[in-house]
Each structure stands twice: as structure tokens, then as C-alpha cells.
PDB file of C-alpha atoms in Angstrom:
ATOM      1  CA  UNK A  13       0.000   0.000   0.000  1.00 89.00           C
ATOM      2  CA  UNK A  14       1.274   3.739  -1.320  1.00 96.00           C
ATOM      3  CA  UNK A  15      -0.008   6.878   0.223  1.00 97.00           C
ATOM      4  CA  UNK A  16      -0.222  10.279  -1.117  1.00 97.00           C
ATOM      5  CA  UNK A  17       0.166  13.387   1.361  1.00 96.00           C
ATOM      6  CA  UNK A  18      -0.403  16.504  -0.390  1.00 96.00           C
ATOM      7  CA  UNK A  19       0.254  20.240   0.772  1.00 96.00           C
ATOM      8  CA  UNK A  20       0.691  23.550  -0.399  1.00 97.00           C
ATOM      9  CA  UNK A  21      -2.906  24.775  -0.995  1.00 97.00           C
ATOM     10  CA  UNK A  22      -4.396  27.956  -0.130  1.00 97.00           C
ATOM     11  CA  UNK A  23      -5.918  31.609  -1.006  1.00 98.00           C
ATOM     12  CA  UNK A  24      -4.151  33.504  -3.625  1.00 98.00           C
ATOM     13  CA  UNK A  25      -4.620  36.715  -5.721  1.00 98.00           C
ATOM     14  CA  UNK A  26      -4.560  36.559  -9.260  1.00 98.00           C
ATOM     15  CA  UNK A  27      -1.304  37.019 -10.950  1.00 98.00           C
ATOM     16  CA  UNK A  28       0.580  35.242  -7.617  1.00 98.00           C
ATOM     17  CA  UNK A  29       2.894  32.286  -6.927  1.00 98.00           C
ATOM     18  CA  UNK A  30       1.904  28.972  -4.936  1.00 98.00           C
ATOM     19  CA  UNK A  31       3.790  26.060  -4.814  1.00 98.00           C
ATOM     20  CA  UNK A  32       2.202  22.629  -3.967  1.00 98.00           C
ATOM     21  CA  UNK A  33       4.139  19.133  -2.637  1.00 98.00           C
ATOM     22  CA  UNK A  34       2.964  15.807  -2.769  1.00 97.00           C
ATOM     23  CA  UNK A  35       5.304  13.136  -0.838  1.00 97.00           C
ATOM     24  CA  UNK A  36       4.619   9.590  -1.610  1.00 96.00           C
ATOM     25  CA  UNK A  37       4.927   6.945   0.927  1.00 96.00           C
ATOM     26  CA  UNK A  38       4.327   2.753   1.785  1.00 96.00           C
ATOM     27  CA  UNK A  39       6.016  -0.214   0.004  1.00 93.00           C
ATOM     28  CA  UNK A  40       7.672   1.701  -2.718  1.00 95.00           C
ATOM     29  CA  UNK A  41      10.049  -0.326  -5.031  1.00 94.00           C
ATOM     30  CA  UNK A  42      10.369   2.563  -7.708  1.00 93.00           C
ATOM     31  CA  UNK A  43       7.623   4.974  -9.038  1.00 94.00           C
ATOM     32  CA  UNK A  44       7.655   5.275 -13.086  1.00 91.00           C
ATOM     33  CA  UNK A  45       5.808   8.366 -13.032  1.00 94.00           C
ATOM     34  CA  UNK A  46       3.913  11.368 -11.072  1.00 96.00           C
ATOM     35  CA  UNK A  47       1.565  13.896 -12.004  1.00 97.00           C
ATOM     36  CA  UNK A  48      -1.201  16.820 -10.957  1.00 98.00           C
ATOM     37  CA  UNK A  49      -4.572  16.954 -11.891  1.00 98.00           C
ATOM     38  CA  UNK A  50      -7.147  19.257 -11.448  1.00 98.00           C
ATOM     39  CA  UNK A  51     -11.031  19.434 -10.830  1.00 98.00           C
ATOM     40  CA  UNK A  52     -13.087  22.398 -10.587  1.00 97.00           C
ATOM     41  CA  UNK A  53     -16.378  23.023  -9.149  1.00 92.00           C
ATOM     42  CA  UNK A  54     -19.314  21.344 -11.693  1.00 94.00           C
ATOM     43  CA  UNK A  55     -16.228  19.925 -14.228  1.00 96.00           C
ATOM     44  CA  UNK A  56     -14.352  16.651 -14.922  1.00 96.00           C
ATOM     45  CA  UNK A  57     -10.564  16.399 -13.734  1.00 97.00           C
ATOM     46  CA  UNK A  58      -8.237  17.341 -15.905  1.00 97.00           C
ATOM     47  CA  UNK A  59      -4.648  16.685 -16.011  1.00 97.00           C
ATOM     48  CA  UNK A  60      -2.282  19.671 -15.672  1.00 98.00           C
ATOM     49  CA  UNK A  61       1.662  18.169 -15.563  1.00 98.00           C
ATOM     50  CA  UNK A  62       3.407  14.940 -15.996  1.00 97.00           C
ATOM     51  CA  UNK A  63       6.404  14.041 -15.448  1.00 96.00           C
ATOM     52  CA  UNK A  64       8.226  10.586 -16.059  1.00 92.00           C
ATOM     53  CA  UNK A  65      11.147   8.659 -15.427  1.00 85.00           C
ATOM     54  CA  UNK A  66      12.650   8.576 -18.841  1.00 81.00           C
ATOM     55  CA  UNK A  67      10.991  10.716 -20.998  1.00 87.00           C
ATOM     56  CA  UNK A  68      10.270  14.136 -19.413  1.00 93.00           C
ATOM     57  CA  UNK A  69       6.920  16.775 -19.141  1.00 97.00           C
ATOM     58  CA  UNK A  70       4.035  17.218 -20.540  1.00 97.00           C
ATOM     59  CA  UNK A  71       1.901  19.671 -19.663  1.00 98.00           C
ATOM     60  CA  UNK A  72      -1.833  20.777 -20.571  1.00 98.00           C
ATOM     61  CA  UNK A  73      -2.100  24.101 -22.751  1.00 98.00           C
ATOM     62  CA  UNK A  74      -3.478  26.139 -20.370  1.00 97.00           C
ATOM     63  CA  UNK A  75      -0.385  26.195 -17.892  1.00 98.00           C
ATOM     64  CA  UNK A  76       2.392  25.715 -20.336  1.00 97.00           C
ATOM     65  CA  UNK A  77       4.775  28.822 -19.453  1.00 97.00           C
ATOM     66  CA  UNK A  78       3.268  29.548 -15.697  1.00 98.00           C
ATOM     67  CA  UNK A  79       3.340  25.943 -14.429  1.00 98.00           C
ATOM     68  CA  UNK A  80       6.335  24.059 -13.443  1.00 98.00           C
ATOM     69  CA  UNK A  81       6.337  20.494 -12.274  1.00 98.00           C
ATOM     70  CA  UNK A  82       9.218  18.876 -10.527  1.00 96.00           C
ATOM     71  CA  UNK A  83      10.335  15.538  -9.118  1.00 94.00           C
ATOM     72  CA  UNK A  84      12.859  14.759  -6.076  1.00 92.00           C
ATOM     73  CA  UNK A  85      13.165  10.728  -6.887  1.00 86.00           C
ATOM     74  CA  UNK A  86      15.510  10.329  -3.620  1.00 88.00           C
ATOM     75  CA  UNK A  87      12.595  11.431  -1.283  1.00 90.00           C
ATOM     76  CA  UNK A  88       9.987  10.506  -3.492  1.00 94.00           C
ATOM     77  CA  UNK A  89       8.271  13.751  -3.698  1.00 96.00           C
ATOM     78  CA  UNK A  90       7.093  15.930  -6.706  1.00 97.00           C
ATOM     79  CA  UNK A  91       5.784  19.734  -6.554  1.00 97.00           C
ATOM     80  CA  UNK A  92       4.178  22.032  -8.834  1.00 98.00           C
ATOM     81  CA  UNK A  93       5.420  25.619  -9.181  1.00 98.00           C
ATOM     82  CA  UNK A  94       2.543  27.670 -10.265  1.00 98.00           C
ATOM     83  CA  UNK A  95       2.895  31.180 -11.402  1.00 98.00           C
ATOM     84  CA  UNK A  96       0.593  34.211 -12.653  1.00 98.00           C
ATOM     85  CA  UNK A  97      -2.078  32.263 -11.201  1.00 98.00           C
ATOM     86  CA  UNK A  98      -5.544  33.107 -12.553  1.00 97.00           C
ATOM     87  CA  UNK A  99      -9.313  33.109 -11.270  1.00 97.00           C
ATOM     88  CA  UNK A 100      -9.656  30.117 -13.723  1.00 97.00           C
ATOM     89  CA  UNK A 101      -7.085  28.429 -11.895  1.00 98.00           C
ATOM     90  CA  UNK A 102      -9.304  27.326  -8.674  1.00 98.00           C
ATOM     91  CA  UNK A 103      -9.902  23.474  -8.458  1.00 98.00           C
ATOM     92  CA  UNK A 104      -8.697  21.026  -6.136  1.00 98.00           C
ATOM     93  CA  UNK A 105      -5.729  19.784  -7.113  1.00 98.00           C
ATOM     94  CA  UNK A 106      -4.515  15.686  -7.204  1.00 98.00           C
ATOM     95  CA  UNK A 107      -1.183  14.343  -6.828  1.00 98.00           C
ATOM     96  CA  UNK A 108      -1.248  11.020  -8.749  1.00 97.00           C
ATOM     97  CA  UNK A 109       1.460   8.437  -9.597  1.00 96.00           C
ATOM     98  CA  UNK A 110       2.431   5.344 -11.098  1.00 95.00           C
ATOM     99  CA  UNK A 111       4.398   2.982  -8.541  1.00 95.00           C
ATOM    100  CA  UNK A 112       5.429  -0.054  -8.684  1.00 93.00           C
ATOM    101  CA  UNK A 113       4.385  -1.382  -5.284  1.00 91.00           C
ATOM    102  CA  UNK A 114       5.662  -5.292  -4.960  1.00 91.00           C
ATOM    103  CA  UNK A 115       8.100  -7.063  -6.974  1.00 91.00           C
ATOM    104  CA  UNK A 116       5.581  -8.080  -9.394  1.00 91.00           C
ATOM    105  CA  UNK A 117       3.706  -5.442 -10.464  1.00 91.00           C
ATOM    106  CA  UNK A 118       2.606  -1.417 -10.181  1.00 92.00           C
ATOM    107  CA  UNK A 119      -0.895   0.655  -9.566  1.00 95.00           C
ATOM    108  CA  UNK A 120      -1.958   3.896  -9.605  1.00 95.00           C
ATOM    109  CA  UNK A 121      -2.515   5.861  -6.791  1.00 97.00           C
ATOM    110  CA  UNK A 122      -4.144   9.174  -5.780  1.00 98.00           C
ATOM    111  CA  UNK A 123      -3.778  11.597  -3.273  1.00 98.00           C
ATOM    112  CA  UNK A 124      -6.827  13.556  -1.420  1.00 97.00           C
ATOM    113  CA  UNK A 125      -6.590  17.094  -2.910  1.00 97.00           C
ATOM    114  CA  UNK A 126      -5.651  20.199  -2.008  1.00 97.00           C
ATOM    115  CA  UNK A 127      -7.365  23.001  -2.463  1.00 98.00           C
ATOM    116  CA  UNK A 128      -6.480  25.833  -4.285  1.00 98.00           C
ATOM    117  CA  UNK A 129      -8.333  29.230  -5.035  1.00 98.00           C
ATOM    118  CA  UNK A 130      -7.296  32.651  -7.059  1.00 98.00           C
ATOM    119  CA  UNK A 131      -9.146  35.669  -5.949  1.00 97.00           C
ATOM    120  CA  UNK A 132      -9.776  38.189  -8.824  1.00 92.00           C
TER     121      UNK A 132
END
């Protein structure tokens, strides 16, 4: 079993900085890949940055040049550096990843959100 802690939410204005953390921990033989999602009030989640072992980032149009996502492999933690946030920026936000859990196979894990909101 993997747990995800997440951290960093909060009340922002628009056009500010937050940074949000997501430490993964349990029976954790390597993790392939990590990512943030997002889900606003009344919408579907939507995935905001991804970042993988071996290939690098991808990240959804809407962020590309304010959001940064980052991974520390040694302390199995990745954050999201998000800047000029916007009004249209407020969901709660998911840490997810990809870990391979026993030494025969992975699954997918979530954390519980965060909350994050951009005052106008």
C-alpha cells in the first residue's frame, strides 16, 4: 500500500505564486511516473503536468509557461510551481502516480486534494 500526502494549498490573488508538494509513501520499489490533476467546481478532472522517469513533461495548454512540475526521486516527492495564477485556476488539485508497489507489479494511486483558489 502507497499513500499520497499533499500540501501547499491555499488563497491567492490573481497574478501570484503557490507552490504545492505531494510526498509519496508505503512499500515503494520505484515509481515510473507522477503527475497533478485538477477538478473544478461542476467539471471533470483534468490533467495539468506529468512528469516521467525517462521521458520528461508534458503539460496541458493552459499552464504551459506559468506551471512548473518537478520531481525529487531520492525522497519521493514531486511539486508544482505555479505562477501568474488566474481566477480560472481554482480546483482542487490531485497528486497522482504510477508505482510499482511489490516485486511483481505497479498501480496507480491518488492523493486527497488540495485546495487551491485565485481571488480576482
Amino acid at each position: 500500500q502507497v499513500q499520497l500526502v499533499e500540501s501547499g494549498g491555499g488563497l491567492v490573488q490573481a497574478g501570484g505564486s503557490l507552490r504545492l508538494s505531494c510526498a509519496a509513501s508505503g512499500t515503494i520499489f520505484s515509481i515510473n511516473a507522477m503527475g497533478w490533476y485538477r477538478q473544478a467546481p461542476g467539471k471533470v478532472r483534468e490533467s495539468v503536468a506529468l512528469i516521467f522517469s525517462d521521458i520528461g513533461t508534458k503539460y496541458a495548454d493552459s499552464v504551459k509557461g506559468r506551471f512548473t512540475i518537478s520531481r525529487d526521486n531520492a525522497k519521493n516527492k514531486v511539486y508544482l510551481e505555479m505562477n501568474s495564477l488566474q481566477p480560472d485556476d481554482t480546483a482542487v488539485y490531485y497528486c497522482n502516480a504510477a508505482v510499482q508497489d511489490s516485486e511483481y507489479g505497479w498501480d496507480d494511486y491518488w492523493g486527497q486534494g488540495t485546495q487551491v483558489t485565485v481571488s480576482s
